XYZ file of C-alpha atoms in Angstrom:
558
model
C -25.424 10.199 8.707
C -28.373 11.550 6.892
C -29.948 8.522 5.455
C -30.338 7.031 8.482
C -33.991 8.998 7.672
C -34.336 6.064 5.726
C -33.219 3.234 6.855
C -33.293 2.996 11.171
C -35.976 2.874 13.967
C -39.252 1.285 14.412
C -40.859 3.458 12.110
C -38.593 2.710 9.549
C -39.012 -0.839 9.209
C -41.424 -0.642 5.989
C -38.716 1.079 4.411
C -36.375 -1.348 5.118
C -38.629 -3.530 3.436
C -38.871 -1.807 0.254
C -34.329 -1.473 0.745
C -35.400 -5.360 1.035
C -37.270 -5.360 -2.000
C -34.053 -3.767 -4.506
C -32.080 -6.551 -3.078
C -29.867 -4.119 -0.219
C -28.565 -6.326 1.829
C -28.370 -5.063 5.812
C -24.536 -5.019 5.592
C -25.338 -2.306 2.067
C -27.493 -0.390 4.635
C -25.533 0.356 7.380
C -22.748 2.270 5.323
C -23.808 5.797 3.911
C -25.851 5.545 0.576
C -24.119 7.344 -1.972
C -26.480 8.767 -4.619
C -24.895 8.229 -8.611
C -26.737 10.996 -10.286
C -25.622 9.700 -13.971
C -26.914 11.595 -17.280
C -26.962 8.570 -19.812
C -28.909 8.020 -22.666
C -28.313 6.844 -26.427
C -29.176 9.977 -28.492
C -26.467 11.993 -26.482
C -22.967 11.015 -28.075
C -21.386 13.280 -24.946
C -23.767 10.492 -22.708
C -23.396 6.954 -24.589
C -20.214 6.181 -22.336
C -22.025 7.639 -19.182
C -23.358 3.880 -18.431
C -19.391 2.594 -18.341
C -18.555 6.117 -15.973
C -21.486 4.916 -13.266
C -20.090 1.715 -13.103
C -16.141 2.693 -12.557
C -17.970 5.048 -9.594
C -20.164 2.481 -8.481
C -17.052 0.556 -8.003
C -15.033 3.531 -7.007
C -17.829 4.039 -3.973
C -18.390 0.613 -2.720
C -14.471 0.173 -2.400
C -14.235 3.728 -0.480
C -16.706 1.819 2.179
C -19.899 3.028 1.017
C -23.322 2.144 -0.815
C -24.273 3.304 -4.600
C -27.812 4.002 -5.648
C -27.985 5.045 -9.118
C -30.661 7.514 -10.541
C -30.901 9.510 -13.567
C -30.524 12.797 -15.414
C -32.211 14.153 -18.794
C -30.096 15.390 -21.159
C -30.541 17.414 -24.728
C -28.469 16.639 -27.592
C -27.575 20.903 -28.892
C -26.473 19.319 -32.016
C -29.382 17.509 -32.467
C -31.768 19.880 -31.395
C -30.080 22.837 -33.127
C -31.967 25.363 -35.872
C -35.483 24.115 -34.343
C -38.193 24.105 -32.281
C -35.767 21.229 -30.497
C -33.900 24.189 -29.305
C -36.644 25.567 -27.686
C -36.210 23.159 -25.493
C -32.733 22.811 -24.271
C -31.339 26.272 -21.973
C -34.865 25.374 -19.914
C -34.042 21.646 -18.895
C -30.959 23.093 -16.781
C -33.552 23.225 -15.018
C -35.366 21.168 -14.841
C -32.237 18.936 -13.691
C -30.972 20.709 -10.567
C -35.576 20.433 -9.924
C -35.018 16.960 -10.655
C -31.629 15.961 -8.774
C -32.726 17.890 -5.264
C -36.235 16.011 -5.488
C -34.714 12.645 -5.883
C -31.612 13.504 -2.951
C -33.732 15.082 -0.798
C -36.405 12.860 -0.923
C -34.078 10.008 0.299
C -31.937 10.596 1.959
C -28.601 10.302 0.474
C -25.373 11.187 2.423
C -23.390 11.752 -0.393
C -24.183 12.110 -4.311
C -20.919 12.005 -7.616
C -21.841 13.177 -10.321
C -21.499 12.440 -14.204
C -22.675 15.000 -16.687
C -21.242 16.005 -19.901
C -22.946 17.847 -22.089
C -24.059 21.561 -22.078
C -27.561 22.004 -19.071
C -26.433 18.906 -17.618
C -22.859 20.147 -16.258
C -24.631 23.264 -14.781
C -27.975 21.943 -14.165
C -26.109 19.666 -11.561
C -23.734 21.868 -9.994
C -26.646 23.966 -9.604
C -28.925 21.141 -7.377
C -25.424 19.970 -5.378
C -25.652 23.515 -3.939
C -29.111 23.307 -2.930
C -28.700 19.635 -1.782
C -25.032 20.400 0.047
C -24.234 17.046 0.921
C -21.136 15.878 0.086
C -20.746 15.735 -3.269
C -17.858 15.025 -6.589
C -18.508 15.590 -9.877
C -16.968 13.114 -13.037
C -17.928 14.089 -17.256
C -18.408 12.055 -19.450
C -15.466 13.690 -21.060
C -14.713 15.493 -24.578
C -14.977 13.868 -28.567
C -11.718 12.859 -30.264
C -11.158 15.816 -33.192
C -12.665 14.289 -36.768
C -9.269 14.105 -39.498
C -10.461 15.794 -43.087
C -7.190 15.870 -45.668
C -5.084 15.750 -42.574
C -6.543 19.006 -40.623
C -8.556 18.490 -37.363
C -11.462 19.306 -37.396
C -14.703 19.069 -35.208
C -18.736 20.213 -35.433
C -17.939 23.849 -35.354
C -16.360 22.638 -38.567
C -19.420 20.057 -40.058
C -22.183 23.475 -39.472
C -19.301 25.907 -41.477
C -19.425 23.224 -44.220
C -23.270 23.330 -44.614
C -22.979 27.529 -44.977
C -19.999 27.065 -47.875
C -22.103 24.691 -49.424
C -25.407 26.831 -49.723
C -22.192 29.258 -51.278
C -21.432 26.890 -53.679
C -18.014 26.868 -52.471
C -18.245 22.806 -51.706
C -19.515 20.425 -53.770
C -22.318 17.995 -51.804
C -19.148 15.395 -52.265
C -16.919 16.852 -49.784
C -20.042 17.804 -47.955
C -20.677 14.480 -46.853
C -17.284 13.629 -46.323
C -17.594 16.550 -43.872
C -20.266 14.605 -42.051
C -18.809 10.924 -42.316
C -15.365 12.556 -40.224
C -15.947 15.602 -38.248
C -17.795 13.128 -35.242
C -15.756 10.247 -34.597
C -16.360 9.013 -30.869
C -18.307 9.336 -28.176
C -18.059 12.388 -25.796
C -18.360 16.166 -25.169
C -17.959 17.613 -28.805
C -13.819 18.628 -29.282
C -14.071 21.810 -29.265
C -14.144 24.913 -26.601
C -17.497 24.911 -27.046
C -20.257 24.949 -23.478
C -19.776 21.284 -22.549
C -15.997 21.401 -22.357
C -16.062 24.976 -21.331
C -18.772 23.441 -18.228
C -16.455 20.826 -17.602
C -13.702 22.809 -17.405
C -14.360 25.768 -15.321
C -16.123 22.531 -12.803
C -12.476 22.125 -12.482
C -11.253 25.222 -11.602
C -14.160 25.254 -9.488
C -13.105 22.731 -7.277
C -15.925 20.332 -7.388
C -14.406 18.162 -10.083
C -11.128 15.381 -10.051
C -7.800 16.937 -12.288
C -8.971 15.891 -15.545
C -12.677 16.414 -15.477
C -12.287 18.361 -18.463
C -9.818 17.235 -20.378
C -8.873 13.133 -20.406
C -10.783 12.368 -23.565
C -14.012 10.623 -23.023
C -12.245 7.032 -25.081
C -9.422 7.065 -22.391
C -9.721 4.217 -20.468
C -7.685 7.261 -17.769
C -11.643 8.013 -17.774
C -12.568 5.020 -16.063
C -9.711 5.367 -13.373
C -10.982 9.271 -12.876
C -14.290 7.670 -12.128
C -13.586 4.833 -9.940
C -11.163 8.075 -8.054
C -14.521 10.017 -8.023
C -16.711 6.967 -6.085
C -13.807 6.945 -3.483
C -13.489 10.962 -2.736
C -16.827 11.554 -2.216
C -16.038 8.633 0.601
C -13.117 11.625 1.517
C -15.667 13.800 1.261
C -18.578 12.430 3.834
C -15.209 12.155 6.050
C -14.112 15.325 5.720
C -17.361 16.503 5.555
C -16.825 18.813 3.067
C -19.602 19.894 0.922
C -20.510 21.527 -2.307
C -21.216 24.640 -0.709
C -17.363 25.000 1.266
C -16.248 24.491 -2.069
C -18.772 27.028 -4.142
C -17.265 30.419 -2.697
C -17.237 33.360 -3.971
C -13.305 33.422 -4.329
C -14.199 30.076 -5.979
C -16.425 31.546 -8.699
C -13.741 34.361 -9.003
C -11.897 32.019 -9.375
C -13.855 29.995 -12.370
C -14.354 33.866 -14.070
C -10.759 34.341 -14.410
C -10.299 30.852 -15.949
C -13.409 31.321 -17.679
C -10.961 34.790 -20.353
C -7.779 32.420 -19.157
C -9.609 29.683 -21.682
C -11.672 31.206 -24.004
C -14.606 29.626 -22.737
C -18.014 29.864 -24.323
C -20.397 32.875 -23.725
C -23.269 30.643 -21.926
C -20.510 30.565 -18.731
C -21.843 33.848 -17.983
C -24.984 32.682 -18.383
C -24.613 29.652 -16.098
C -21.992 31.461 -13.997
C -24.465 33.556 -12.074
C -27.273 30.483 -12.021
C -25.115 28.436 -9.872
C -23.670 31.215 -8.071
C -27.233 32.034 -7.274
C -27.874 28.904 -5.829
C -24.147 28.724 -3.813
C -25.262 32.120 -2.098
C -22.980 33.891 -3.692
C -24.592 36.896 -5.797
C -22.134 37.484 -9.141
C -23.095 39.924 -12.090
C -21.390 40.627 -15.560
C -19.767 44.232 -13.818
C -16.943 41.677 -12.660
C -16.529 39.714 -15.514
C -14.478 42.743 -17.926
C -12.817 43.687 -14.758
C -11.626 39.697 -14.473
C -11.005 39.952 -18.522
C -8.870 43.342 -17.963
C -6.229 41.650 -16.102
C -6.162 37.981 -17.051
C -4.008 37.135 -20.373
C -6.078 34.817 -23.145
C -3.862 31.661 -22.993
C -5.660 29.043 -24.998
C -7.256 29.231 -28.903
C -9.130 25.924 -29.177
C -11.732 25.633 -31.350
C -13.312 27.636 -32.733
C -11.181 30.254 -31.860
C -8.235 28.230 -33.046
C -6.604 25.228 -34.735
C -6.340 23.393 -31.197
C -8.304 20.569 -29.392
C -9.567 19.439 -26.490
C -7.054 16.526 -26.019
C -4.713 19.134 -27.252
C -5.523 20.805 -24.142
C -5.191 17.362 -22.342
C -1.755 16.315 -23.772
C -0.235 19.745 -23.396
C -0.905 19.282 -19.265
C -5.076 20.197 -18.893
C -6.719 22.422 -16.237
C -3.852 22.334 -14.036
C -1.364 23.317 -16.125
C -3.591 26.320 -17.184
C -4.335 27.618 -13.825
C -0.335 26.859 -12.315
C 0.274 29.581 -15.481
C -2.445 32.321 -14.668
C -1.044 31.604 -10.480
C 2.020 33.176 -11.482
C 0.689 36.679 -12.454
C -1.069 36.517 -9.101
C -4.589 36.008 -10.416
C -6.481 33.235 -8.802
C -6.827 32.750 -5.318
C -4.430 29.644 -4.048
C -6.827 28.805 -0.402
C -9.967 27.543 -1.738
C -10.816 23.981 -0.483
C -11.703 21.991 -3.565
C -13.434 18.220 -3.878
C -9.679 16.080 -3.634
C -9.919 17.488 -0.114
C -7.070 20.004 -0.513
C -7.115 23.897 -1.535
C -6.773 24.456 -5.759
C -2.130 25.809 -3.935
C -1.909 22.391 -3.824
C -3.766 20.655 -6.488
C -1.731 22.526 -9.006
C 1.708 22.189 -7.746
C 4.064 21.156 -10.159
C 1.505 20.916 -12.347
C 4.060 22.001 -15.524
C 3.325 23.495 -19.507
C 3.816 21.188 -21.784
C 3.333 22.989 -25.239
C 3.221 26.654 -24.821
C 0.865 26.526 -28.269
C -1.821 25.293 -26.702
C -1.148 27.147 -23.152
C 0.601 29.904 -23.754
C 2.658 31.153 -21.838
C 1.363 33.863 -19.465
C 4.099 36.174 -19.907
C 3.675 35.375 -24.182
C -0.135 35.260 -24.628
C -2.667 35.654 -27.111
C -4.527 38.257 -26.051
C -3.468 40.464 -23.030
C -6.582 40.028 -21.770
C -9.624 37.661 -21.002
C -12.321 35.629 -23.841
C -15.110 37.285 -22.915
C -16.573 40.562 -23.024
C -19.772 42.330 -22.120
C -21.248 44.985 -24.173
C -23.404 47.759 -23.395
C -24.881 51.011 -25.273
C -28.148 51.833 -26.048
C -28.995 48.621 -27.643
C -27.841 46.422 -24.374
C -28.271 48.858 -21.642
C -28.091 45.505 -19.278
C -25.339 43.107 -20.960
C -24.462 41.485 -24.365
C -21.850 39.280 -24.806
C -19.202 38.813 -27.393
C -16.669 35.201 -26.901
C -13.927 38.292 -28.924
C -11.139 35.533 -28.675
C -13.163 34.521 -31.418
C -13.756 37.232 -33.350
C -10.868 38.370 -36.364
C -8.980 41.498 -35.606
C -10.766 43.036 -38.520
C -14.549 42.840 -36.702
C -13.165 44.243 -33.224
C -14.450 47.496 -34.049
C -17.375 47.981 -36.989
C -19.980 49.956 -38.170
C -22.263 48.877 -40.901
C -26.934 48.574 -41.611
C -29.258 46.305 -39.362
C -31.031 43.246 -41.121
C -33.404 42.968 -38.998
C -35.156 39.832 -38.266
C -37.741 38.657 -35.483
C -36.695 35.216 -35.067
C -33.907 32.917 -36.330
C -35.822 30.659 -39.247
C -36.043 33.814 -41.241
C -32.108 35.208 -40.700
C -30.942 31.678 -42.348
C -33.365 32.474 -45.437
C -32.132 34.885 -45.828
C -28.428 34.308 -44.769
C -28.652 31.489 -47.605
C -29.790 33.150 -49.834
C -27.459 35.416 -50.004
C -29.294 38.575 -48.816
C -27.053 39.278 -46.617
C -24.325 41.812 -47.838
C -20.619 42.348 -46.617
C -20.792 44.581 -43.783
C -23.917 44.179 -42.704
C -25.268 43.925 -39.022
C -27.484 40.762 -38.789
C -30.161 41.380 -35.496
C -31.925 38.621 -34.131
C -34.713 39.516 -31.657
C -38.225 37.869 -29.936
C -35.313 34.735 -29.487
C -35.073 35.476 -25.314
C -35.036 33.206 -23.021
C -38.981 35.092 -22.646
C -39.522 35.919 -26.340
C -38.129 32.609 -27.415
C -39.382 31.209 -25.383
C -36.144 28.897 -24.318
C -33.230 31.403 -25.821
C -32.238 29.923 -28.487
C -28.620 28.859 -29.802
C -27.075 30.647 -32.860
C -25.319 28.041 -34.634
C -27.307 27.960 -37.666
C -26.473 31.640 -38.804
C -23.097 32.252 -36.806
C -21.883 29.313 -39.292
C -23.627 29.888 -42.644
C -21.884 33.463 -42.036
C -18.622 31.640 -41.958
C -18.561 29.335 -44.148
C -20.415 31.446 -47.023
C -17.408 34.078 -46.772
C -18.708 36.334 -44.950
C -17.634 35.744 -41.075
C -14.900 38.751 -41.621
C -17.510 41.235 -43.013
C -20.975 40.468 -40.809
C -22.005 40.984 -37.625
C -24.338 39.448 -35.722
C -26.600 40.557 -33.189
C -28.779 38.402 -30.393
C -31.250 38.710 -27.975
C -30.690 34.832 -27.938
C -27.760 33.122 -27.371
C -23.996 31.327 -29.328
C -23.223 27.560 -28.871
C -19.485 28.079 -27.759
C -19.055 26.255 -31.837
C -19.662 29.867 -32.795
C -17.234 32.079 -33.829
C -16.865 35.850 -35.280
C -18.439 39.428 -34.296
C -21.247 37.277 -32.732
C -22.881 38.817 -29.879
C -25.698 37.677 -27.366
C -27.738 37.756 -24.412
C -28.528 41.400 -25.644
C -30.682 42.412 -21.835
C -32.883 43.880 -21.988
C -34.689 41.723 -24.538
C -36.838 42.379 -26.894
C -39.849 40.643 -25.498
C -40.666 42.648 -22.860
C -39.100 45.432 -24.795
C -36.117 46.295 -24.678
C -34.303 48.970 -26.949
C -32.995 45.630 -29.959
C -36.697 46.018 -30.565
C -36.514 49.618 -31.413
C -34.110 48.630 -33.644
C -35.418 49.286 -37.859
C -34.378 47.999 -40.917
C -30.942 50.084 -42.312
C -29.755 52.222 -38.622
C -26.267 51.958 -38.188
C -25.359 49.291 -35.869
C -22.444 50.529 -33.856
C -20.128 47.675 -32.448
C -16.763 48.508 -30.563
C -15.374 45.446 -28.607
C -12.102 46.735 -27.184
C -14.293 49.669 -25.841
C -17.041 47.254 -24.166
C -19.892 49.531 -26.622
C -22.210 48.701 -28.321
C -25.185 51.511 -30.112
C -27.367 51.919 -32.530
C -26.864 55.747 -33.960
C -30.640 57.051 -34.067
C -30.687 59.438 -31.296
C -32.208 59.352 -27.674
C -35.376 61.254 -28.723
C -35.905 59.098 -31.814
C -36.157 55.774 -29.357
C -38.239 57.082 -27.367
C -40.570 57.665 -30.157
C -40.250 54.299 -31.118
C -41.044 53.225 -27.675
C -43.974 54.730 -27.203
C -45.881 53.084 -30.699
C -43.650 50.163 -29.696
C -46.713 46.829 -29.099
C -45.872 43.515 -27.500
C -45.136 40.675 -29.636
C -48.033 37.955 -29.407
C -46.116 35.773 -27.397
C -45.574 32.226 -29.086
C -48.468 29.861 -28.106
C -46.855 27.375 -26.314
C -48.126 24.496 -23.892
C -46.403 22.335 -20.998
C -43.481 23.435 -19.332
C -42.419 26.381 -22.374
C -45.136 28.120 -20.768
C -44.200 27.141 -17.522
C -40.709 28.793 -18.165
C -41.971 31.740 -19.787
C -43.635 32.845 -16.952
C -40.562 31.996 -15.213
C -37.971 33.538 -17.161
C -36.081 36.267 -15.468
C -33.080 38.033 -18.451
C -30.396 36.584 -19.237
C -27.794 39.334 -17.626
C -28.869 37.143 -14.530
C -28.005 34.020 -15.937
C -31.679 33.305 -16.907
C -32.814 31.787 -13.573
C -35.927 31.519 -13.015
C -38.064 33.157 -10.124
C -40.893 31.583 -8.552
C -43.996 34.000 -7.462
C -44.627 34.771 -4.036
C -47.551 32.695 -2.844
C -49.447 34.545 0.226
C -51.443 31.760 2.242
């Protein structure tokens, strides 16, 4: 056992004395040591129930003959961090989570791991760590929040942000806004639409690192506790069979995940996280693949914010395995990939039926014949621009309009809420990329303000930052190269005509190459933000959005 290095032999007598200090018995020490990586805290609604999940996991491990040992992982609530300096600290935690988990797992010689994340950066951060550490690992998330109910309609956090825009536009009263505030987030769990957290938890199941129901069983259902117990038991089986994360997270498994991403209509943030996780697993995937996968993968789900259904509806309709079964009918999945169940994808999804053809459209009657995400390119985005096309209204799939240029999110918000953005405009928010932000902030506030003010079908937004999965409309993010490194988005001027053609994957400013070249000559790097500590280090190491914003350590010569 890997843990023998910290338990056995004369040389480890000091370590055993410390296990004694922790209260572990000799019988417990002889069993495999299983690290329980728990993201519980009291500031993230999606994490407030993880203490109960962890206790259930520990019980499952113990029942199956292991010794569970819990240690923490941090988490930021993107909703609370949104719209201020806090959002600079969201994406950057992904790498802190991966690094700290790697440190804990390797320093203490764990034989296996059970990861308990829930919200946006914890899932990819822990998947990255799992790939690095590469001991048998199972994921069990905290589960999605139930949708809120207002006047007989289901609502979610994106409704809340849009309500603020409606109030600013004078179309919603303060009393109505307060009612939304009280009712849109009724339970613990990751926010109830197909936002980033739920997207990543569903893709964890699709890629094979989570058990059935990981992405869809609501946080408040007791089935989630039972799932946690089974995850604890399952990691012991994986140790016995020596099935490790890198056996599961193969190139074929990532292609399965990207295919399911398109079918489900996931958050654009998956286009950051999947390449980063793959990179840690020794698999290189690039955004060129995304349009190829999208072209052959029908979009079967329109969950909020793209449509009126929520995660609880997807669970009742049969969950991720039911969607996978539909997708497999077209031969779009590799069914031979091994998973954390100890079985193949094909064995896992066999017999899982679609119980609601409106929540999960049949493969021959999709919402769209192509996938939920598109990668755009052009003279604004030579590398990439990412859009959730399943959440774009038909009239905005092709659009031309004048650029309204802002060098930070706050200035754009002020203009939108001040009524200075009108139908036809294309809002450009730059210097918000991984380096320029730093931290690649999410732009849920401006996109929600646009939608809430009734401009969602007439105004587009382009940024080198990114979007919450709760954003909808013609919102194009991850523009690479970013403005901070001299990407063409830095050269756009107020009033330039922007051309967006999502069906043909194009994003251009209608300015000649010669004019852009002249502007480039005169461009000067913007004075970097003065941040100390982790943001300063992050800014110096982070790569562009099209590479997953992974960190690259400078080569050191000895």
